[in-house]
Amino acid sequence: MSNQLLNMNKVVSGADEAIRDIQDGMTLMLGGFGLCGLPENCITALVKQGRKELTCISNNAGVDDFGIGLMLKQRQVKKMISSYVGENAEFERQLLSGELEVELLPQGTLATRCMAAGYGMPAIFTPAGVGTEVAEGKETRNFNGKDYLMEMAFDADFAIVKAWKGDTMGNLVYRSTARNFNPVMAMAGKITIAEVEELVEPGELDPDHIHTPGIYVHRIFQGKDYEKRIEQRTVRVKE
Amino acid sequence: MSNQLLNMNKVVSGADEAIRDIQDGMTLMLGGFGLCGLPENCITALVKQGRKELTCISNNAGVDDFGIGLMLKQRQVKKMISSYVGENAEFERQLLSGELEVELLPQGTLATRCMAAGYGMPAIFTPAGVGTEVAEGKETRNFNGKDYLMEMAFDADFAIVKAWKGDTMGNLVYRSTARNFNPVMAMAGKITIAEVEELVEPGELDPDHIHTPGIYVHRIFQGKDYEKRIEQRTVRVKE
Amino acid sequence: MLDKTGIAKRIAKEIKDGYYVNLGIGIPTLVANYIPETMDVVLQSENGLLGMGPFPFEGEEDPDVINAGKQTITMLPGSAIFDSAMSFGMIRAKKVNLTILGAMEVSENGDIANWKIPGKMVKGMGGAMDLVASAENIIVAMQHVNKAGESKLLPHCTLPLTGVHCVKKIVTELGVFDVLPEGGFKLLERAPGVSVEDIKNATAGKLIVEGEIPEIVI
Amino acid sequence: MLDKTGIAKRIAKEIKDGYYVNLGIGIPTLVANYIPETMDVVLQSENGLLGMGPFPFEGEEDPDVINAGKQTITMLPGSAIFDSAMSFGMIRAKKVNLTILGAMEVSENGDIANWKIPGKMVKGMGGAMDLVASAENIIVAMQHVNKAGESKLLPHCTLPLTGVHCVKKIVTELGVFDVLPEGGFKLLERAPGVSVEDIKNATAGKLIVEGEIPEIVI
């Protein structure tokens, strides 16, 4: 064994470099649930870059002034593939005017179609949506007396995710419910970009605690100025 | 919110109690790869309990005097479903004499059929085994120009796994490559039994580092006298 | 008649010790407040958490710790975090014992509609279709009639479906109903001050009334 | 003629900077010793490890740290552990750039047989079927002829197959061969002291020789 130290360096200078080769018309996966665990730096860079006709696979569509909402405002998005797109007036306007195409999928179907891509499975079966309009045009198949829809693995040009910590080899660790769709999307991109709150050297992350092995990640950088906006601030009063 | 402290106690006294209701003819999944990450206490208890006609789903079949080899010696196993069964003379004897039935599957197929059960997916597609005798009797399907076999989720009465640490609610953490098949089998049993080297209270494991959430685990106990036998001791000499 | 709190309290009685429960947005969320202290119940939030706790104290909100309704929450000792694929994996594998959610309509064969009104802005089904298609045990918490005064317990749903043949039980402000496998809403309990006649008048689907119907006790 | 070390050294030249590589048991395992120091290569072990290091020093063996050959190994800084489903997930998703494995037979259309001899005890395919069915880039390291002196590079495999149309390159003690998409073993390099004639005589499948064939440089 010759290589005693792994140094597969995937570090890029920042969001602009990470997304440099995204082109008009591409399909992007964007991690996060609501405004939690969003790749904020990359979204800012995407808005600045100004590519058009993008298809975005993301559980939600952000709000008017945060998250994918910022890209919608600039009319960069041709199509959203999501499970829930509430709380966004500009989104609603574009949808009703026909400027924006939306494909709504059950949340589990969305997640599992990402996982399927990352696990090299061309299709999966799920009962979600059987007997509903989600089933239209899809193959239904009965196993053990229960009907399932066959849903295809996603095919995304880029997956853009946000992790808590990552090392220069692309290994990622997420924090709390900011994990959500990020690991399944990280596995699923032809090119996967990870932005992290803290970038560390190989060996600083415990191998047992890595959520996304670096093999799935192509570019990584330490993001800055995370706003981490809260969508629904709910609290209780100390008694 | 009324319950401020979770206390869903799944602790049993030990291996004997954990496996008490396993019956002749049942299907068991047993975690581990080679002799690494084996549920040693449960295997000892299964040998003592002496149930017969068992179907065992396990990547390997142990060696003559350790692991599932001990159950084979007692002729408790009717059928092994494995990917590799080498290094076991008694196994070979029973197989050649027709006492033991063996179904050999690609290792990834074995793992993914476990995962499918734990993820409520009745079947998965894999290219492994296309054009080989593994494909016999199975549906082949072409996606995007490539052939895949449809493989069914396993249906196991019990999954028996070994983790490093676990809490009383059944949350599990594995150590190094002793993880292997354990998490995917833990998800897949109708009843899942986990033996751990160290049993801790809820809250002692970092929620971000739990590999198997307790919802998948029904019984847990702290095992004892782990031998952790090494199958191939390979070392280098300090220069 | 029950108010929302009453509906939540009555549903809380359906929860058993040791249950893993998924609570939808709205009345179902309130149910968490009425689970008896003596019971060990773990709440699943489909964005990737088992062991959801109460809202944080003011100033202790963590933007990385939210529930499926995007509300800031806390995590109880013994919690586990996982990704969205595993979250719906455990839902599909029926590891979640009980799902409680709201509905716009339920049909007498257990179909449910709760995500889309044609002509209105559609926000999406979120995890609802996965939950109703997978859960063994689904309780619907809803008002018995809509704002126009029309029954929401129908022979057939008129709105786009969320799932078919899945609802097992319904709790409304008027009563508690089993949805029978062979079809029909079987009246189990009446809300205080509500007569069987009142319930018949408010129920468009097939209502089954057998024997004396006790009043709800909460 | 190359010895086993020679075969391993020649295969090491196929590895590129930044590759994730899966090495099978036997000669392929030796390849790890000849990857240039300057190259960043990560070894995947399909039992659930990226970043496999050398054998441990005596006395430092950890029974929880093994490779797919069940040998005690070490983990390099930057390693990651994962379960068997994810391990084969990343293999199927073609994230592993190169797979090197042994074989009993390879056919001129890229079929491989390496797991079963009828009439003999069958130990199983392990992860080989997954690897050959998934990898974009498969190199076979093997002896050119079997113990009976028969060619292992055949028109058709005679043994039960491990995978079809998958082998891209073969390195034997006699030479280096591309397996052409349209069928046939294209001779790329000869081992030192081996003539094209020697190779022709040892190759039962269709051998393609074009122009001057250089000697292997290692």
PDB file of N, CA and C in Angstrom, chain A residues 65-95:
ATOM      1  N   ASP A  65     -38.648  35.690  -0.658  1.00  0.00           N
ATOM      2  CA  ASP A  65     -37.342  36.360  -0.618  1.00  0.00           C
ATOM      3  C   ASP A  65     -36.253  35.481  -0.015  1.00  0.00           C
ATOM      4  N   PHE A  66     -36.424  34.159  -0.094  1.00  0.00           N
ATOM      5  CA  PHE A  66     -35.384  33.267   0.434  1.00  0.00           C
ATOM      6  C   PHE A  66     -35.508  31.907  -0.236  1.00  0.00           C
ATOM      7  N   GLY A  67     -34.363  31.256  -0.389  1.00  0.00           N
ATOM      8  CA  GLY A  67     -34.360  29.930  -0.993  1.00  0.00           C
ATOM      9  C   GLY A  67     -34.651  30.014  -2.484  1.00  0.00           C
ATOM     10  N   ILE A  68     -35.269  28.979  -3.017  1.00  0.00           N
ATOM     11  CA  ILE A  68     -35.530  28.912  -4.456  1.00  0.00           C
ATOM     12  C   ILE A  68     -36.450  30.057  -4.889  1.00  0.00           C
ATOM     13  N   GLY A  69     -37.166  30.634  -3.927  1.00  0.00           N
ATOM     14  CA  GLY A  69     -37.992  31.802  -4.233  1.00  0.00           C
ATOM     15  C   GLY A  69     -37.203  32.905  -4.941  1.00  0.00           C
ATOM     16  N   LEU A  70     -35.933  33.036  -4.584  1.00  0.00           N
ATOM     17  CA  LEU A  70     -35.074  34.052  -5.204  1.00  0.00           C
ATOM     18  C   LEU A  70     -34.835  33.741  -6.683  1.00  0.00           C
ATOM     19  N   MET A  71     -34.733  32.459  -7.007  1.00  0.00           N
ATOM     20  CA  MET A  71     -34.546  32.062  -8.409  1.00  0.00           C
ATOM     21  C   MET A  71     -35.848  32.203  -9.194  1.00  0.00           C
ATOM     22  N   LEU A  72     -36.953  31.941  -8.509  1.00  0.00           N
ATOM     23  CA  LEU A  72     -38.255  32.082  -9.163  1.00  0.00           C
ATOM     24  C   LEU A  72     -38.498  33.539  -9.526  1.00  0.00           C
ATOM     25  N   LYS A  73     -38.136  34.413  -8.610  1.00  0.00           N
ATOM     26  CA  LYS A  73     -38.351  35.842  -8.831  1.00  0.00           C
ATOM     27  C   LYS A  73     -37.645  36.301 -10.103  1.00  0.00           C
ATOM     28  N   GLN A  74     -36.474  35.693 -10.360  1.00  0.00           N
ATOM     29  CA  GLN A  74     -35.681  36.035 -11.555  1.00  0.00           C
ATOM     30  C   GLN A  74     -36.116  35.235 -12.776  1.00  0.00           C
ATOM     31  N   ARG A  75     -37.142  34.431 -12.620  1.00  0.00           N
ATOM     32  CA  ARG A  75     -37.657  33.568 -13.719  1.00  0.00           C
ATOM     33  C   ARG A  75     -36.577  32.673 -14.301  1.00  0.00           C
ATOM     34  N   GLN A  76     -35.795  32.106 -13.401  1.00  0.00           N
ATOM     35  CA  GLN A  76     -34.751  31.166 -13.858  1.00  0.00           C
ATOM     36  C   GLN A  76     -35.276  29.737 -13.959  1.00  0.00           C
ATOM     37  N   VAL A  77     -36.445  29.526 -13.370  1.00  0.00           N
ATOM     38  CA  VAL A  77     -36.938  28.155 -13.244  1.00  0.00           C
ATOM     39  C   VAL A  77     -38.064  27.907 -14.235  1.00  0.00           C
ATOM     40  N   LYS A  78     -37.865  26.874 -15.055  1.00  0.00           N
ATOM     41  CA  LYS A  78     -38.899  26.475 -16.008  1.00  0.00           C
ATOM     42  C   LYS A  78     -39.881  25.524 -15.337  1.00  0.00           C
ATOM     43  N   LYS A  79     -39.316  24.638 -14.493  1.00  0.00           N
ATOM     44  CA  LYS A  79     -40.150  23.595 -13.898  1.00  0.00           C
ATOM     45  C   LYS A  79     -39.678  23.276 -12.486  1.00  0.00           C
ATOM     46  N   MET A  80     -40.646  23.146 -11.577  1.00  0.00           N
ATOM     47  CA  MET A  80     -40.358  22.697 -10.214  1.00  0.00           C
ATOM     48  C   MET A  80     -40.898  21.280 -10.050  1.00  0.00           C
ATOM     49  N   ILE A  81     -40.084  20.416  -9.460  1.00  0.00           N
ATOM     50  CA  ILE A  81     -40.555  19.082  -9.066  1.00  0.00           C
ATOM     51  C   ILE A  81     -40.461  19.036  -7.553  1.00  0.00           C
ATOM     52  N   SER A  82     -41.594  19.037  -6.877  1.00  0.00           N
ATOM     53  CA  SER A  82     -41.657  19.253  -5.432  1.00  0.00           C
ATOM     54  C   SER A  82     -42.815  18.463  -4.839  1.00  0.00           C
ATOM     55  N   SER A  83     -42.838  18.437  -3.510  1.00  0.00           N
ATOM     56  CA  SER A  83     -44.002  17.820  -2.857  1.00  0.00           C
ATOM     57  C   SER A  83     -44.919  18.872  -2.247  1.00  0.00           C
ATOM     58  N   TYR A  84     -44.361  20.055  -1.960  1.00  0.00           N
ATOM     59  CA  TYR A  84     -45.178  21.094  -1.319  1.00  0.00           C
ATOM     60  C   TYR A  84     -44.573  22.443  -1.628  1.00  0.00           C
ATOM     61  N   VAL A  85     -45.365  23.327  -2.198  1.00  0.00           N
ATOM     62  CA  VAL A  85     -44.814  24.581  -2.703  1.00  0.00           C
ATOM     63  C   VAL A  85     -45.493  25.804  -2.102  1.00  0.00           C
ATOM     64  N   GLY A  86     -46.075  25.645  -0.923  1.00  0.00           N
ATOM     65  CA  GLY A  86     -46.850  26.735  -0.319  1.00  0.00           C
ATOM     66  C   GLY A  86     -46.016  27.950   0.028  1.00  0.00           C
ATOM     67  N   GLU A  87     -46.707  28.982   0.501  1.00  0.00           N
ATOM     68  CA  GLU A  87     -46.022  30.127   1.100  1.00  0.00           C
ATOM     69  C   GLU A  87     -45.124  30.890   0.129  1.00  0.00           C
ATOM     70  N   ASN A  88     -45.597  31.095  -1.089  1.00  0.00           N
ATOM     71  CA  ASN A  88     -44.758  31.802  -2.041  1.00  0.00           C
ATOM     72  C   ASN A  88     -45.652  32.471  -3.083  1.00  0.00           C
ATOM     73  N   ALA A  89     -45.841  33.761  -2.950  1.00  0.00           N
ATOM     74  CA  ALA A  89     -46.794  34.489  -3.798  1.00  0.00           C
ATOM     75  C   ALA A  89     -46.337  34.553  -5.256  1.00  0.00           C
ATOM     76  N   GLU A  90     -45.032  34.766  -5.457  1.00  0.00           N
ATOM     77  CA  GLU A  90     -44.509  34.861  -6.821  1.00  0.00           C
ATOM     78  C   GLU A  90     -44.643  33.513  -7.534  1.00  0.00           C
ATOM     79  N   PHE A  91     -44.375  32.456  -6.770  1.00  0.00           N
ATOM     80  CA  PHE A  91     -44.562  31.103  -7.300  1.00  0.00           C
ATOM     81  C   PHE A  91     -45.994  30.942  -7.803  1.00  0.00           C
ATOM     82  N   GLU A  92     -46.940  31.339  -6.961  1.00  0.00           N
ATOM     83  CA  GLU A  92     -48.359  31.185  -7.279  1.00  0.00           C
ATOM     84  C   GLU A  92     -48.720  31.988  -8.539  1.00  0.00           C
ATOM     85  N   ARG A  93     -48.172  33.174  -8.615  1.00  0.00           N
ATOM     86  CA  ARG A  93     -48.474  34.012  -9.773  1.00  0.00           C
ATOM     87  C   ARG A  93     -47.963  33.353 -11.063  1.00  0.00           C
ATOM     88  N   GLN A  94     -46.721  32.880 -11.031  1.00  0.00           N
ATOM     89  CA  GLN A  94     -46.132  32.267 -12.238  1.00  0.00           C
ATOM     90  C   GLN A  94     -46.855  30.981 -12.616  1.00  0.00           C
ATOM     91  N   LEU A  95     -47.279  30.240 -11.582  1.00  0.00           N
ATOM     92  CA  LEU A  95     -47.969  28.980 -11.846  1.00  0.00           C
ATOM     93  C   LEU A  95     -49.309  29.258 -12.517  1.00  0.00           C
TER      94      LEU A  95
END
